[in-house]
Structure formats: structure tokens, C-alpha cells
Amino acid sequence: MSDVSLSSVLSFLDTDDAATVVERVRATRGERTKRSVRDGRTFLFAAPEGESQPTEVVWIDVEAAFDARSVEAFAERCDDRGIVGTLLTTGDEAQASETLALAFATDEQLDEPDEDGDRDLLVDPDEVERPIDLVALPDLVAALEDADLDEAIIDEYHEPHEPEFEDIVNEIDAEEARTAAEADAASGAGSGRALALLVAAVVVVAVVAALVLFGPF
């Protein structure tokens, strides 16, 4: 297994791969899942063993690009169907948490609207009562470790052919060294050409001077 961390591997997954990882976690719990992509958004419906209908739907967005109005609408649909709603992201947890809080904060928990009609939270996002859950990167890491899938996920999704940070730095240094060497070589070649031209000029002057002094034979 690579020495790369599980959280690092997960943070680079796209939404499709992240959904596959979640499906594998749910499978270890005996749950059936069905993926649905609607309007560019990825949802995973989950049904525990013995249940014919899903009891939870997970909205997966690795970039944490949820917006408050869509989150509120999502929660309402979940409530209408009597199923649990969950947001899952491997991106900015603080951003996702604030968006979730903004969707359900009361007037007392919000500042006055600005000129665009947007309102800021006056309280910590955790103080806002929320009808749906948020699963972030640390939660997914813990779930994979509990399911003994951490090593398998790293082996499967870590791409060792992609250069690590040190390799990239070394490549940059080598390229800069090559560029400097080429510049020095070009400068040296230019100096050589200048010296050759100077010598040729001196020779021409000497020849002309000789002709002037001694005249024709």
C-alpha cells in the first residue's frame, strides 16, 4: 500500500468516484443503493437490508457547491417522502456547514439583508437546528476505516504515476537549470562570433594598410 493518506486520496476524487466509494461503504452495511444524476447533481438512494424502498438519499458534491435554497428544497422533498436527507462532500466542510445553516436559520439567527438580499449568520452554524445531516471528509475517512476499506480505496484510487510535490519541484529546478545553461551557451556563442568578427576586421585593416604603404607590385 502507498504511504499516501486516505484523506488525500479522497480529496482528489471526482463526484462519480466519490459516489462509488460511498456505495462500497453502504454495501458493507448490507444496504442496497441506486445512483441518480439529475440536473448535474448526484444523488444516492439507500435502502437497508429487508427494506424494499429507500430510507435515505445522499446528495454528493465533492466541491461543496451546495446553495441554501437548493438545500432547503432538497430537505422539503425528503420530508415529503419520509426519508432521511444527507449532504456529503469531500470539499470545504466549513463552507458546506454554513450553507446548511443558512438554509434553516431563523430570523433571529440571521443578520439584516444586504443590498443583494443576502443574509449572514449571527450564530455558529452548529447552533442552527437542521433537518438533514452533513457528512464531510473526516466522516467518510472514519466510515471507510470502520469498514476496513481504507487500504483498498488507497490502492485503487491513488495514482502513483502522478508526480508528487517533490518530483514537481525537482522537474522545475531541472528545467530552470537547462534554460540557464542554454542561455549561457547562447551568450558564449555570441561572444565567439563577436571575437571572430573583430579578428577579421583587424586582418582587413592590416591588408589595406599594407597596400597603401607598399603600393602595387
Short mmCIF file of C-alpha atoms in Angstrom, two decimals, residues 40-160:
data_model
loop_
_atom_site.label_atom_id
_atom_site.label_comp_id
_atom_site.label_asym_id
_atom_site.label_seq_id
_atom_site.Cartn_x
_atom_site.Cartn_y
_atom_site.Cartn_z
CA GLY A 40 -25.85 17.72 -12.94
CA ARG A 41 -26.41 16.73 -9.31
CA THR A 42 -25.60 13.26 -7.99
CA PHE A 43 -27.91 11.53 -5.53
CA LEU A 44 -27.54 8.12 -3.93
CA PHE A 45 -30.68 6.38 -2.67
CA ALA A 46 -30.04 3.81 0.05
CA ALA A 47 -32.26 1.03 1.39
CA PRO A 48 -31.26 -1.11 4.38
CA GLU A 49 -31.42 -4.87 4.15
CA GLY A 50 -35.03 -6.01 4.21
CA GLU A 51 -36.43 -2.68 3.03
CA SER A 52 -37.96 -2.51 -0.43
CA GLN A 53 -37.91 1.30 -0.58
CA PRO A 54 -35.07 3.73 0.11
CA THR A 55 -34.96 5.24 3.56
CA GLU A 56 -32.21 7.77 2.85
CA VAL A 57 -30.97 9.89 -0.05
CA VAL A 58 -27.44 11.31 -0.12
CA TRP A 59 -26.67 14.38 -2.20
CA ILE A 60 -22.99 14.10 -3.16
CA ASP A 61 -20.98 17.16 -4.20
CA VAL A 62 -17.21 16.95 -3.77
CA GLU A 63 -16.83 20.71 -4.29
CA ALA A 64 -19.31 21.61 -1.55
CA ALA A 65 -21.10 23.80 -4.08
CA PHE A 66 -24.46 23.50 -2.31
CA ASP A 67 -26.59 26.62 -2.17
CA ALA A 68 -29.03 27.39 0.62
CA ARG A 69 -32.20 27.46 -1.49
CA SER A 70 -31.46 24.13 -3.17
CA VAL A 71 -30.59 22.57 0.18
CA GLU A 72 -33.88 23.77 1.63
CA ALA A 73 -35.81 22.36 -1.35
CA PHE A 74 -33.92 19.07 -1.01
CA ALA A 75 -34.85 18.82 2.66
CA GLU A 76 -38.51 19.51 1.87
CA ARG A 77 -38.59 16.70 -0.71
CA CYS A 78 -37.01 14.31 1.74
CA ASP A 79 -39.56 15.27 4.40
CA ASP A 80 -42.45 14.83 1.94
CA ARG A 81 -41.24 11.31 1.13
CA GLY A 82 -40.49 10.44 4.72
CA ILE A 83 -36.83 9.67 4.10
CA VAL A 84 -33.59 10.90 5.65
CA GLY A 85 -31.64 13.52 3.72
CA THR A 86 -27.85 13.78 3.81
CA LEU A 87 -25.34 16.11 2.20
CA LEU A 88 -21.92 14.58 1.53
CA THR A 89 -18.80 16.42 0.46
CA THR A 90 -15.05 15.89 0.46
CA GLY A 91 -14.53 19.60 -0.11
CA ASP A 92 -14.75 22.60 2.21
CA GLU A 93 -16.58 21.35 5.31
CA ALA A 94 -16.90 24.83 6.84
CA GLN A 95 -18.48 26.17 3.66
CA ALA A 96 -20.95 23.28 3.45
CA SER A 97 -21.82 23.63 7.13
CA GLU A 98 -22.51 27.35 6.76
CA THR A 99 -24.65 26.78 3.66
CA LEU A 100 -26.66 24.16 5.52
CA ALA A 101 -27.13 26.51 8.46
CA LEU A 102 -28.19 29.41 6.23
CA ALA A 103 -30.89 27.22 4.72
CA PHE A 104 -32.58 26.62 8.08
CA ALA A 105 -31.59 29.53 10.32
CA THR A 106 -34.35 31.53 11.97
CA ASP A 107 -34.71 35.29 11.54
CA GLU A 108 -33.12 35.78 14.95
CA GLN A 109 -30.06 33.84 13.81
CA LEU A 110 -29.57 35.95 10.69
CA ASP A 111 -28.24 39.45 10.10
CA GLU A 112 -30.20 42.10 8.19
CA PRO A 113 -30.25 41.60 4.39
CA ASP A 114 -27.58 43.41 2.42
CA GLU A 115 -28.25 45.31 -0.82
CA ASP A 116 -28.38 41.98 -2.70
CA GLY A 117 -30.81 40.45 -0.22
CA ASP A 118 -28.21 38.09 1.24
CA ARG A 119 -28.06 37.50 4.97
CA ASP A 120 -25.17 36.39 7.19
CA LEU A 121 -25.31 34.10 10.19
CA LEU A 122 -25.19 35.71 13.62
CA VAL A 123 -24.51 32.39 15.34
CA ASP A 124 -22.21 29.41 14.90
CA PRO A 125 -23.53 27.05 12.18
CA ASP A 126 -23.71 24.21 14.71
CA GLU A 127 -26.27 26.20 16.72
CA VAL A 128 -28.78 26.03 13.86
CA GLU A 129 -31.24 23.15 14.04
CA ARG A 130 -31.04 21.26 10.76
CA PRO A 131 -33.40 18.56 9.45
CA ILE A 132 -30.71 16.94 7.29
CA ASP A 133 -27.19 15.75 8.07
CA LEU A 134 -23.80 16.72 6.69
CA VAL A 135 -21.12 14.10 6.03
CA ALA A 136 -17.69 15.62 5.42
CA LEU A 137 -14.25 14.24 4.58
CA PRO A 138 -13.30 13.15 8.14
CA ASP A 139 -16.62 11.29 8.45
CA LEU A 140 -16.03 9.43 5.18
CA VAL A 141 -12.49 8.54 6.24
CA ALA A 142 -13.83 7.11 9.52
CA ALA A 143 -16.55 5.15 7.71
CA LEU A 144 -14.01 3.58 5.34
CA GLU A 145 -11.71 2.67 8.21
CA ASP A 146 -14.60 1.11 10.14
CA ALA A 147 -15.49 -0.93 7.06
CA ASP A 148 -11.83 -1.98 6.57
CA LEU A 149 -11.89 -0.44 3.11
CA ASP A 150 -9.23 2.22 3.65
CA GLU A 151 -6.29 0.28 2.20
CA ALA A 152 -8.32 -0.97 -0.75
CA ILE A 153 -9.50 2.55 -1.60
CA ILE A 154 -5.97 3.95 -1.44
CA ASP A 155 -4.60 1.17 -3.63
CA GLU A 156 -7.41 1.61 -6.14
CA TYR A 157 -7.61 5.37 -6.42
CA HIS A 158 -4.11 6.60 -5.66
CA GLU A 159 -2.27 7.08 -8.94
CA PRO A 160 1.45 6.62 -8.29
#
